[in-house]
mmCIF file of C-alpha atoms in Angstrom:
data_model
loop_
_atom_site.group_PDB
_atom_site.id
_atom_site.type_symbol
_atom_site.label_atom_id
_atom_site.label_comp_id
_atom_site.label_asym_id
_atom_site.label_seq_id
_atom_site.Cartn_x
_atom_site.Cartn_y
_atom_site.Cartn_z
ATOM 1 C CA MET Z 1 -3.838 6.147 11.733
ATOM 2 C CA PRO Z 2 -1.709 3.199 10.571
ATOM 3 C CA PRO Z 3 1.905 3.647 9.414
ATOM 4 C CA GLY Z 4 2.060 5.298 6.006
ATOM 5 C CA TYR Z 5 -0.600 7.940 6.636
ATOM 6 C CA HIS Z 6 0.283 11.513 7.521
ATOM 7 C CA SER Z 7 -2.244 14.188 8.386
ATOM 8 C CA ALA Z 8 -1.341 16.859 5.879
ATOM 9 C CA ALA Z 9 2.127 18.148 5.133
ATOM 10 C CA THR Z 10 4.608 17.089 2.473
ATOM 11 C CA GLY Z 11 7.999 16.203 3.923
ATOM 12 C CA PRO Z 12 11.431 17.624 3.070
ATOM 13 C CA PRO Z 13 12.022 18.110 -0.674
ATOM 14 C CA THR Z 14 15.250 16.098 -0.521
ATOM 15 C CA ALA Z 15 13.385 12.945 0.537
ATOM 16 C CA TYR Z 16 10.688 13.423 -2.106
ATOM 17 C CA GLN Z 17 13.176 14.044 -4.898
ATOM 18 C CA ALA Z 18 15.262 11.062 -3.798
ATOM 19 C CA VAL Z 19 12.401 8.679 -4.572
ATOM 20 C CA LYS Z 20 11.518 10.527 -7.782
ATOM 21 C CA ARG Z 21 15.051 10.906 -9.143
ATOM 22 C CA GLY Z 22 17.373 8.707 -7.066
ATOM 23 C CA ALA Z 23 16.777 6.305 -4.178
ATOM 24 C CA GLY Z 24 14.948 6.617 -0.874
ATOM 25 C CA VAL Z 25 14.863 4.242 2.081
ATOM 26 C CA ARG Z 26 12.239 3.832 4.807
ATOM 27 C CA ASP Z 27 11.934 1.391 7.703
ATOM 28 C CA LEU Z 28 8.518 -0.317 7.459
ATOM 29 C CA SER Z 29 9.119 -2.757 10.311
ATOM 30 C CA ALA Z 30 6.206 -1.257 12.256
ATOM 31 C CA GLU Z 31 3.819 -2.951 9.824
ATOM 32 C CA GLY Z 32 2.749 -6.523 10.577
ATOM 33 C CA ARG Z 33 4.059 -9.824 9.243
ATOM 34 C CA LEU Z 34 2.567 -13.302 9.573
ATOM 35 C CA GLY Z 35 4.068 -16.653 8.681
ATOM 36 C CA VAL Z 36 2.174 -19.699 7.397
ATOM 37 C CA SER Z 37 3.991 -23.035 7.199
ATOM 38 C CA GLY Z 38 3.112 -26.713 7.043
ATOM 39 C CA ALA Z 39 2.419 -29.223 4.279
ATOM 40 C CA ASP Z 40 -1.204 -28.057 3.855
ATOM 41 C CA ARG Z 41 -0.512 -24.307 3.895
ATOM 42 C CA ALA Z 42 -1.345 -23.654 0.219
ATOM 43 C CA ASP Z 43 -4.658 -25.542 0.222
ATOM 44 C CA TRP Z 44 -5.624 -24.005 3.551
ATOM 45 C CA LEU Z 45 -4.874 -20.396 2.606
ATOM 46 C CA GLN Z 46 -6.418 -20.862 -0.843
ATOM 47 C CA GLY Z 47 -9.849 -21.291 0.727
ATOM 48 C CA LEU Z 48 -9.571 -18.115 2.799
ATOM 49 C CA VAL Z 49 -8.140 -15.244 0.733
ATOM 50 C CA THR Z 50 -9.251 -13.682 -2.541
ATOM 51 C CA ASN Z 51 -6.249 -14.406 -4.749
ATOM 52 C CA ASP Z 52 -4.815 -17.639 -6.129
ATOM 53 C CA VAL Z 53 -2.042 -18.584 -3.715
ATOM 54 C CA LYS Z 54 -1.918 -22.220 -4.894
ATOM 55 C CA ALA Z 55 -0.670 -20.979 -8.245
ATOM 56 C CA LEU Z 56 2.332 -19.251 -6.654
ATOM 57 C CA GLU Z 57 5.680 -20.844 -7.283
ATOM 58 C CA SER Z 58 8.497 -20.261 -4.825
ATOM 59 C CA GLY Z 59 9.877 -16.779 -5.446
ATOM 60 C CA ARG Z 60 6.517 -15.333 -6.494
ATOM 61 C CA GLY Z 61 3.823 -13.469 -4.621
ATOM 62 C CA CYS Z 62 0.495 -11.679 -4.887
ATOM 63 C CA TYR Z 63 -1.726 -9.043 -3.346
ATOM 64 C CA ALA Z 64 -4.943 -10.326 -1.735
ATOM 65 C CA ALA Z 65 -7.698 -9.588 0.769
ATOM 66 C CA TYR Z 66 -9.426 -11.480 3.537
ATOM 67 C CA LEU Z 67 -13.170 -10.862 3.607
ATOM 68 C CA THR Z 68 -16.184 -11.376 5.805
ATOM 69 C CA PRO Z 69 -18.901 -13.743 4.497
ATOM 70 C CA GLN Z 70 -20.692 -10.536 3.418
ATOM 71 C CA GLY Z 71 -17.795 -9.645 1.095
ATOM 72 C CA ARG Z 72 -16.399 -6.771 3.162
ATOM 73 C CA MET Z 73 -12.712 -6.421 3.906
ATOM 74 C CA LEU Z 74 -11.159 -7.512 7.170
ATOM 75 C CA SER Z 75 -7.690 -6.842 5.825
ATOM 76 C CA ASP Z 76 -5.560 -6.589 2.735
ATOM 77 C CA MET Z 77 -2.190 -8.329 2.515
ATOM 78 C CA ARG Z 78 0.789 -9.165 0.380
ATOM 79 C CA ILE Z 79 1.674 -12.865 0.256
ATOM 80 C CA LEU Z 80 5.168 -14.054 -0.668
ATOM 81 C CA ALA Z 81 5.747 -17.742 -1.401
ATOM 82 C CA LEU Z 82 9.053 -18.558 0.261
ATOM 83 C CA ASP Z 83 10.571 -22.024 -0.095
ATOM 84 C CA GLU Z 84 9.365 -23.189 3.309
ATOM 85 C CA ALA Z 85 6.406 -20.922 4.133
ATOM 86 C CA PHE Z 86 4.216 -17.999 3.116
ATOM 87 C CA LEU Z 87 5.197 -14.571 4.389
ATOM 88 C CA MET Z 88 2.240 -12.195 4.708
ATOM 89 C CA ASP Z 89 2.573 -8.418 5.021
ATOM 90 C CA VAL Z 90 -0.501 -7.095 6.827
ATOM 91 C CA PRO Z 91 -1.477 -3.877 8.627
ATOM 92 C CA ALA Z 92 -0.008 -3.992 12.134
ATOM 93 C CA THR Z 93 -3.366 -3.264 13.748
ATOM 94 C CA ASN Z 94 -4.860 -6.309 12.016
ATOM 95 C CA VAL Z 95 -2.367 -8.904 13.265
ATOM 96 C CA PRO Z 96 -4.357 -9.977 16.383
ATOM 97 C CA LEU Z 97 -7.657 -10.115 14.464
ATOM 98 C CA LEU Z 98 -6.184 -12.118 11.595
ATOM 99 C CA ARG Z 99 -4.525 -14.610 13.903
ATOM 100 C CA GLU Z 100 -7.754 -15.119 15.835
ATOM 101 C CA ARG Z 101 -9.930 -15.453 12.727
ATOM 102 C CA LEU Z 102 -7.577 -17.592 10.653
ATOM 103 C CA GLU Z 103 -6.611 -19.976 13.436
ATOM 104 C CA GLN Z 104 -10.273 -20.965 13.728
ATOM 105 C CA PHE Z 105 -9.930 -22.640 10.330
ATOM 106 C CA ILE Z 106 -6.985 -24.827 11.366
ATOM 107 C CA ILE Z 107 -8.716 -28.073 12.310
ATOM 108 C CA THR Z 108 -6.865 -31.148 11.093
ATOM 109 C CA GLU Z 109 -4.665 -29.396 8.537
ATOM 110 C CA ASP Z 110 -0.894 -29.438 8.825
ATOM 111 C CA VAL Z 111 -0.625 -25.649 9.150
ATOM 112 C CA ARG Z 112 1.189 -23.352 11.512
ATOM 113 C CA LEU Z 113 0.266 -19.655 11.659
ATOM 114 C CA TRP Z 114 2.471 -17.308 13.664
ATOM 115 C CA ASP Z 115 3.368 -13.655 14.158
ATOM 116 C CA ARG Z 116 6.680 -12.808 12.461
ATOM 117 C CA THR Z 117 6.574 -9.070 13.098
ATOM 118 C CA ASN Z 118 9.400 -9.217 15.632
ATOM 119 C CA GLU Z 119 11.335 -11.891 13.734
ATOM 120 C CA LEU Z 120 11.789 -9.962 10.494
ATOM 121 C CA GLY Z 121 12.348 -6.287 9.842
ATOM 122 C CA ARG Z 122 11.236 -4.688 6.573
ATOM 123 C CA LEU Z 123 13.229 -1.990 4.828
ATOM 124 C CA ALA Z 124 11.763 -0.300 1.731
ATOM 125 C CA VAL Z 125 14.094 1.047 -0.979
ATOM 126 C CA HIS Z 126 12.393 2.999 -3.783
ATOM 127 C CA GLY Z 127 13.388 5.135 -6.732
ATOM 128 C CA PRO Z 128 14.966 4.758 -10.178
ATOM 129 C CA ASP Z 129 18.450 4.414 -8.651
ATOM 130 C CA SER Z 130 17.383 1.849 -6.043
ATOM 131 C CA PRO Z 131 18.744 -1.208 -7.956
ATOM 132 C CA ARG Z 132 22.211 0.331 -8.156
ATOM 133 C CA VAL Z 133 22.243 1.460 -4.522
ATOM 134 C CA LEU Z 134 21.029 -1.897 -3.218
ATOM 135 C CA ALA Z 135 23.431 -3.862 -5.442
ATOM 136 C CA GLN Z 136 26.346 -1.668 -4.349
ATOM 137 C CA VAL Z 137 25.686 -2.498 -0.708
ATOM 138 C CA LEU Z 138 25.119 -6.211 -1.292
ATOM 139 C CA GLU Z 139 28.245 -6.677 -3.417
ATOM 140 C CA THR Z 140 30.380 -6.324 -0.301
ATOM 141 C CA THR Z 141 29.364 -9.933 0.404
ATOM 142 C CA GLU Z 142 28.390 -11.400 -2.967
ATOM 143 C CA PRO Z 143 28.359 -9.930 -6.500
ATOM 144 C CA ILE Z 144 24.883 -9.000 -7.711
ATOM 145 C CA ASP Z 145 23.876 -7.344 -10.976
ATOM 146 C CA PRO Z 146 21.676 -4.240 -10.561
ATOM 147 C CA GLU Z 147 19.798 -5.331 -13.695
ATOM 148 C CA GLN Z 148 18.868 -8.591 -11.985
ATOM 149 C CA LEU Z 149 17.325 -6.619 -9.162
ATOM 150 C CA ALA Z 150 15.616 -4.243 -11.587
ATOM 151 C CA SER Z 151 14.028 -7.220 -13.362
ATOM 152 C CA LEU Z 152 12.113 -8.309 -10.248
ATOM 153 C CA SER Z 153 8.409 -7.812 -10.927
ATOM 154 C CA GLU Z 154 5.990 -6.765 -8.195
ATOM 155 C CA HIS Z 155 6.000 -9.374 -5.382
ATOM 156 C CA GLN Z 156 8.680 -11.465 -7.129
ATOM 157 C CA HIS Z 157 11.486 -12.098 -4.685
ATOM 158 C CA ARG Z 158 14.894 -13.664 -4.299
ATOM 159 C CA ARG Z 159 17.264 -14.490 -1.512
ATOM 160 C CA ALA Z 160 20.590 -12.776 -0.973
ATOM 161 C CA ARG Z 161 23.281 -12.718 1.665
ATOM 162 C CA TRP Z 162 24.799 -9.640 3.218
ATOM 163 C CA LEU Z 163 27.635 -9.980 5.720
ATOM 164 C CA ASP Z 164 26.488 -12.969 7.810
ATOM 165 C CA THR Z 165 22.770 -12.355 7.277
ATOM 166 C CA ASP Z 166 20.210 -13.936 4.931
ATOM 167 C CA LEU Z 167 17.905 -11.467 3.189
ATOM 168 C CA VAL Z 168 14.717 -11.687 1.141
ATOM 169 C CA ILE Z 169 14.385 -8.976 -1.529
ATOM 170 C CA ALA Z 170 10.922 -8.466 -3.057
ATOM 171 C CA GLY Z 171 9.875 -6.178 -5.898
ATOM 172 C CA SER Z 172 7.416 -3.437 -4.939
ATOM 173 C CA ASN Z 173 5.354 -0.838 -6.818
ATOM 174 C CA ASP Z 174 3.872 0.745 -3.705
ATOM 175 C CA LEU Z 175 5.033 4.257 -4.635
ATOM 176 C CA GLY Z 176 4.495 4.042 -8.369
ATOM 177 C CA THR Z 177 8.209 3.695 -9.110
ATOM 178 C CA ARG Z 178 10.722 0.869 -9.050
ATOM 179 C CA GLY Z 179 11.231 -0.355 -5.525
ATOM 180 C CA PHE Z 180 12.081 -3.213 -3.206
ATOM 181 C CA ASP Z 181 11.249 -4.512 0.232
ATOM 182 C CA VAL Z 182 14.187 -6.098 2.039
ATOM 183 C CA TYR Z 183 13.384 -8.506 4.888
ATOM 184 C CA LEU Z 184 16.046 -9.297 7.468
ATOM 185 C CA PRO Z 185 16.484 -9.870 11.207
ATOM 186 C CA PRO Z 186 15.764 -6.632 13.102
ATOM 187 C CA PRO Z 187 19.221 -6.372 14.771
ATOM 188 C CA ARG Z 188 20.841 -6.038 11.332
ATOM 189 C CA LEU Z 189 18.355 -3.530 9.906
ATOM 190 C CA PRO Z 190 19.963 -0.296 11.220
ATOM 191 C CA GLN Z 191 23.310 -1.378 9.808
ATOM 192 C CA LEU Z 192 21.825 -2.111 6.384
ATOM 193 C CA GLU Z 193 19.945 1.188 6.415
ATOM 194 C CA ALA Z 194 23.162 3.052 7.240
ATOM 195 C CA ALA Z 195 24.966 1.291 4.383
ATOM 196 C CA LEU Z 196 22.211 2.257 1.924
ATOM 197 C CA LEU Z 197 22.381 5.880 3.050
ATOM 198 C CA GLU Z 198 26.153 5.854 2.624
ATOM 199 C CA ALA Z 199 25.695 4.434 -0.897
ATOM 200 C CA GLY Z 200 23.573 7.427 -1.892
ATOM 201 C CA ALA Z 201 20.016 6.777 -0.690
ATOM 202 C CA SER Z 202 18.098 9.333 1.377
ATOM 203 C CA ARG Z 203 15.905 8.550 4.361
ATOM 204 C CA VAL Z 204 12.179 8.954 3.602
ATOM 205 C CA ASP Z 205 10.029 10.398 6.395
ATOM 206 C CA GLU Z 206 6.404 9.437 7.025
ATOM 207 C CA ALA Z 207 4.964 12.617 5.486
ATOM 208 C CA THR Z 208 6.871 12.101 2.236
ATOM 209 C CA TRP Z 209 5.906 8.422 2.098
ATOM 210 C CA HIS Z 210 2.264 9.454 2.451
ATOM 211 C CA THR Z 211 2.565 12.013 -0.359
ATOM 212 C CA LEU Z 212 4.180 9.494 -2.719
ATOM 213 C CA ARG Z 213 1.546 6.863 -1.915
ATOM 214 C CA VAL Z 214 -1.305 9.257 -2.620
ATOM 215 C CA GLU Z 215 0.328 10.388 -5.868
ATOM 216 C CA ALA Z 216 0.607 6.731 -6.902
ATOM 217 C CA GLY Z 217 -3.084 6.160 -6.123
ATOM 218 C CA ARG Z 218 -2.430 3.305 -3.696
ATOM 219 C CA PRO Z 219 -5.213 2.946 -1.090
ATOM 220 C CA LEU Z 220 -4.151 2.216 2.485
ATOM 221 C CA PHE Z 221 -6.161 -0.106 4.712
ATOM 222 C CA GLY Z 222 -7.433 1.763 7.757
ATOM 223 C CA VAL Z 223 -7.481 5.023 5.779
ATOM 224 C CA ASP Z 224 -8.881 4.485 2.273
ATOM 225 C CA MET Z 225 -10.270 1.014 3.002
ATOM 226 C CA SER Z 226 -11.958 -0.347 6.108
ATOM 227 C CA GLU Z 227 -14.117 -3.187 7.368
ATOM 228 C CA GLU Z 228 -17.035 -1.529 5.562
ATOM 229 C CA THR Z 229 -15.288 -1.658 2.182
ATOM 230 C CA ILE Z 230 -16.044 -4.108 -0.624
ATOM 231 C CA PRO Z 231 -12.859 -4.645 -2.686
ATOM 232 C CA LEU Z 232 -14.679 -3.585 -5.857
ATOM 233 C CA GLU Z 233 -15.389 -0.170 -4.317
ATOM 234 C CA ALA Z 234 -11.667 0.392 -3.724
ATOM 235 C CA GLY Z 235 -10.754 -0.632 -7.269
ATOM 236 C CA ILE Z 236 -8.329 -3.348 -6.141
ATOM 237 C CA GLU Z 237 -10.107 -6.260 -7.832
ATOM 238 C CA HIS Z 238 -7.615 -6.478 -10.710
ATOM 239 C CA ARG Z 239 -4.738 -6.900 -8.265
ATOM 240 C CA ALA Z 240 -6.360 -8.737 -5.389
ATOM 241 C CA ILE Z 241 -9.068 -11.058 -6.744
ATOM 242 C CA SER Z 242 -8.737 -14.193 -8.836
ATOM 243 C CA LEU Z 243 -11.789 -15.052 -10.932
ATOM 244 C CA THR Z 244 -10.559 -18.553 -11.753
ATOM 245 C CA LYS Z 245 -9.732 -20.033 -8.334
ATOM 246 C CA GLY Z 246 -12.057 -22.033 -6.127
ATOM 247 C CA CYS Z 247 -14.140 -20.855 -3.201
ATOM 248 C CA TYR Z 248 -12.982 -18.396 -0.545
ATOM 249 C CA VAL Z 249 -14.690 -16.509 2.258
ATOM 250 C CA GLY Z 250 -16.952 -13.796 0.795
ATOM 251 C CA GLN Z 251 -16.687 -15.073 -2.787
ATOM 252 C CA GLU Z 252 -20.444 -15.414 -3.300
ATOM 253 C CA VAL Z 253 -20.995 -11.687 -2.777
ATOM 254 C CA ILE Z 254 -18.098 -10.703 -5.043
ATOM 255 C CA ILE Z 255 -19.238 -12.978 -7.872
ATOM 256 C CA ARG Z 256 -22.828 -11.767 -7.544
ATOM 257 C CA VAL Z 257 -21.733 -8.136 -7.911
ATOM 258 C CA LEU Z 258 -19.421 -8.919 -10.826
ATOM 259 C CA HIS Z 259 -21.735 -11.183 -12.793
ATOM 260 C CA ARG Z 260 -25.273 -10.122 -11.928
ATOM 261 C CA GLY Z 261 -24.505 -6.502 -11.137
ATOM 262 C CA HIS Z 262 -21.895 -6.143 -13.901
ATOM 263 C CA GLY Z 263 -19.410 -4.868 -11.329
ATOM 264 C CA ARG Z 264 -21.580 -1.925 -10.284
ATOM 265 C CA VAL Z 265 -21.190 -0.813 -6.682
ATOM 266 C CA ALA Z 266 -22.728 2.167 -4.910
ATOM 267 C CA ARG Z 267 -19.453 4.080 -4.700
ATOM 268 C CA ARG Z 268 -15.951 3.984 -6.172
ATOM 269 C CA LEU Z 269 -12.576 5.154 -4.989
ATOM 270 C CA VAL Z 270 -11.144 7.786 -7.331
ATOM 271 C CA ARG Z 271 -8.020 9.892 -7.593
ATOM 272 C CA LEU Z 272 -8.528 13.616 -7.202
ATOM 273 C CA ILE Z 273 -6.412 16.393 -8.763
ATOM 274 C CA GLU Z 274 -7.203 20.034 -8.096
ATOM 275 C CA GLU Z 275 -7.641 22.480 -10.927
ATOM 276 C CA THR Z 276 -4.831 24.874 -9.995
ATOM 277 C CA GLY Z 277 -1.718 24.540 -7.901
ATOM 278 C CA GLU Z 278 -1.837 27.540 -5.603
ATOM 279 C CA GLY Z 279 0.905 27.955 -3.047
ATOM 280 C CA PRO Z 280 0.345 28.294 0.698
ATOM 281 C CA SER Z 281 0.270 32.103 0.507
ATOM 282 C CA ASP Z 282 -2.767 31.948 -1.798
ATOM 283 C CA ARG Z 283 -4.884 29.928 0.614
ATOM 284 C CA GLY Z 284 -7.323 31.033 3.247
ATOM 285 C CA PRO Z 285 -6.413 31.799 6.860
ATOM 286 C CA ASP Z 286 -7.240 28.264 7.989
ATOM 287 C CA ALA Z 287 -5.035 26.622 5.341
ATOM 288 C CA ILE Z 288 -1.640 27.184 6.924
ATOM 289 C CA ALA Z 289 1.249 24.803 7.279
ATOM 290 C CA PRO Z 290 1.631 23.101 10.666
ATOM 291 C CA PRO Z 291 4.460 24.203 12.981
ATOM 292 C CA GLN Z 292 7.884 23.064 11.761
ATOM 293 C CA GLU Z 293 10.624 21.514 13.835
ATOM 294 C CA ALA Z 294 13.693 23.686 14.281
ATOM 295 C CA GLY Z 295 15.996 23.364 11.293
ATOM 296 C CA SER Z 296 13.467 21.558 9.128
ATOM 297 C CA GLU Z 297 12.766 22.580 5.543
ATOM 298 C CA PRO Z 298 9.483 24.349 4.556
ATOM 299 C CA GLN Z 299 6.501 22.098 3.990
ATOM 300 C CA ASP Z 300 3.302 22.471 1.996
ATOM 301 C CA VAL Z 301 -0.183 21.315 2.907
ATOM 302 C CA PRO Z 302 -2.974 20.347 0.513
ATOM 303 C CA ARG Z 303 -5.941 22.634 -0.017
ATOM 304 C CA PHE Z 304 -8.350 19.903 1.034
ATOM 305 C CA THR Z 305 -8.203 17.413 3.878
ATOM 306 C CA ARG Z 306 -9.265 13.915 4.803
ATOM 307 C CA ASP Z 307 -13.047 13.584 5.306
ATOM 308 C CA ALA Z 308 -13.779 16.755 3.309
ATOM 309 C CA VAL Z 309 -17.056 16.682 1.374
ATOM 310 C CA ILE Z 310 -16.912 16.027 -2.372
ATOM 311 C CA ALA Z 311 -19.784 17.777 -4.142
ATOM 312 C CA ALA Z 312 -21.385 17.975 -7.570
ATOM 313 C CA GLY Z 313 -23.096 21.331 -7.592
ATOM 314 C CA ASP Z 314 -24.957 21.568 -4.285
ATOM 315 C CA ARG Z 315 -25.162 17.794 -3.846
ATOM 316 C CA GLU Z 316 -22.790 15.806 -1.629
ATOM 317 C CA VAL Z 317 -21.516 12.822 -3.627
ATOM 318 C CA GLY Z 318 -18.578 11.585 -1.575
ATOM 319 C CA ARG Z 319 -15.769 12.129 0.906
ATOM 320 C CA VAL Z 320 -11.989 12.506 0.716
ATOM 321 C CA THR Z 321 -10.012 9.683 2.364
ATOM 322 C CA SER Z 322 -6.413 10.818 1.698
ATOM 323 C CA ALA Z 323 -4.969 14.181 0.674
ATOM 324 C CA ALA Z 324 -1.477 15.448 -0.084
ATOM 325 C CA TRP Z 325 0.360 18.331 -1.736
ATOM 326 C CA SER Z 326 2.226 17.098 -4.822
ATOM 327 C CA PRO Z 327 5.505 18.990 -5.348
ATOM 328 C CA ASP Z 328 5.845 17.649 -8.899
ATOM 329 C CA ALA Z 329 2.293 18.599 -9.889
ATOM 330 C CA GLY Z 330 2.311 21.815 -7.855
ATOM 331 C CA ARG Z 331 -1.213 21.139 -6.660
ATOM 332 C CA SER Z 332 -3.286 19.102 -4.235
ATOM 333 C CA VAL Z 333 -3.976 15.439 -4.967
ATOM 334 C CA GLY Z 334 -6.034 12.907 -3.104
ATOM 335 C CA LEU Z 335 -8.161 9.801 -2.956
ATOM 336 C CA GLY Z 336 -11.829 9.664 -2.123
ATOM 337 C CA TYR Z 337 -15.063 7.768 -2.616
ATOM 338 C CA VAL Z 338 -17.799 9.158 -4.846
ATOM 339 C CA ARG Z 339 -21.150 7.788 -5.938
ATOM 340 C CA ARG Z 340 -20.753 5.521 -8.927
ATOM 341 C CA GLU Z 341 -22.523 7.850 -11.367
ATOM 342 C CA PHE Z 342 -19.813 10.452 -10.695
ATOM 343 C CA ALA Z 343 -16.893 7.993 -10.863
ATOM 344 C CA GLU Z 344 -16.073 8.685 -14.488
ATOM 345 C CA SER Z 345 -12.679 9.931 -15.582
ATOM 346 C CA GLY Z 346 -12.841 13.624 -16.437
ATOM 347 C CA THR Z 347 -15.819 14.412 -14.178
ATOM 348 C CA ARG Z 348 -15.533 17.858 -12.582
ATOM 349 C CA LEU Z 349 -16.299 18.010 -8.882
ATOM 350 C CA THR Z 350 -15.724 20.358 -5.948
ATOM 351 C CA VAL Z 351 -14.158 19.584 -2.574
ATOM 352 C CA LEU Z 352 -15.555 21.624 0.326
ATOM 353 C CA SER Z 353 -12.664 21.974 2.748
ATOM 354 C CA ARG Z 354 -11.923 24.506 5.497
ATOM 355 C CA ASN Z 355 -13.096 27.874 4.140
ATOM 356 C CA GLU Z 356 -12.512 26.910 0.527
ATOM 357 C CA HIS Z 357 -14.235 25.317 -2.422
ATOM 358 C CA VAL Z 358 -11.483 23.474 -4.293
ATOM 359 C CA GLU Z 359 -12.300 22.699 -7.901
ATOM 360 C CA ILE Z 360 -11.285 19.210 -9.031
ATOM 361 C CA VAL Z 361 -10.306 19.280 -12.673
ATOM 362 C CA GLU Z 362 -9.637 15.585 -13.054
ATOM 363 C CA ILE Z 363 -10.711 12.362 -11.420
ATOM 364 C CA THR Z 364 -9.478 8.913 -12.330
ATOM 365 C CA VAL Z 365 -10.960 5.659 -11.108
ATOM 366 C CA ALA Z 366 -8.385 4.205 -8.727
ATOM 367 C CA SER Z 367 -7.878 0.723 -10.127
ATOM 368 C CA LEU Z 368 -4.230 0.094 -9.334
#
């Protein structure tokens, strides 16, 4: 599984509550980053990805996808328009494929595409107190108003300087709360992380990050989306697709579904919330928490798992793609695909997982 997915358990409560009530920090450098520079970079990338990158002014950004000619996803990505280049956040496993595919379209254009994964680290800082914590650390070099950081919209970014290092700070809604991604040279990243922890942030482990992502309803490529996924099935069209830009790879299929099919696809990604929030002691013998490391805090596991069958009566109508135990909700939450006729908010379904039938009291179409 790619970074950001965890098999089952919720991490330590302190990390979870830090993001919910304070500030949490996580090193996301293991994810991939590509750079695109050159005088023709905007025109070139405009014809390849689903969103309108030509409309981006320096300091802005967008979420987008790169599709096959059949309209299926090869990758999703975040694109930041820096002064001198585009910076693209992509799944690490997709970096070689994207470089190979995209470089084929560089013919006479003044474009350079390169792997920046080892050039720039990425540190995520999330939670309602994240502007204050980040500003407190940065002010050791230059004064910065926490409200200025808090005003950054998703993908909007600015430059800053810390010690002798240039940073890029981008707004992020990946966990459903105020957050930032800080890009900087990898040798400086541990020092910045330590300073953020000293200023009051808590380190966020992979299991907690997974739980927060699932709670926020954010699909993850390689888990909730794959090379078989049409963006409309995953509900990302409002964030990732421009309906006013020119042609891009796979556009014909997307427009046909939207205009002729009125946006109807065979399945839709939905959020799942179980009917009751039973604790681990109320679950069956197969629903036990995994072994804990010595000294670690107790963890909870969801009552259903990835790839569990979603049923309406005795009919299979879908599968779970992500599952987590929500400490705030006190119940299992998840993401999964269901047939379109069952993808209506309020539909009651059942997840068949382990030795249990877990009643789903609420589903919401995942269109974040």
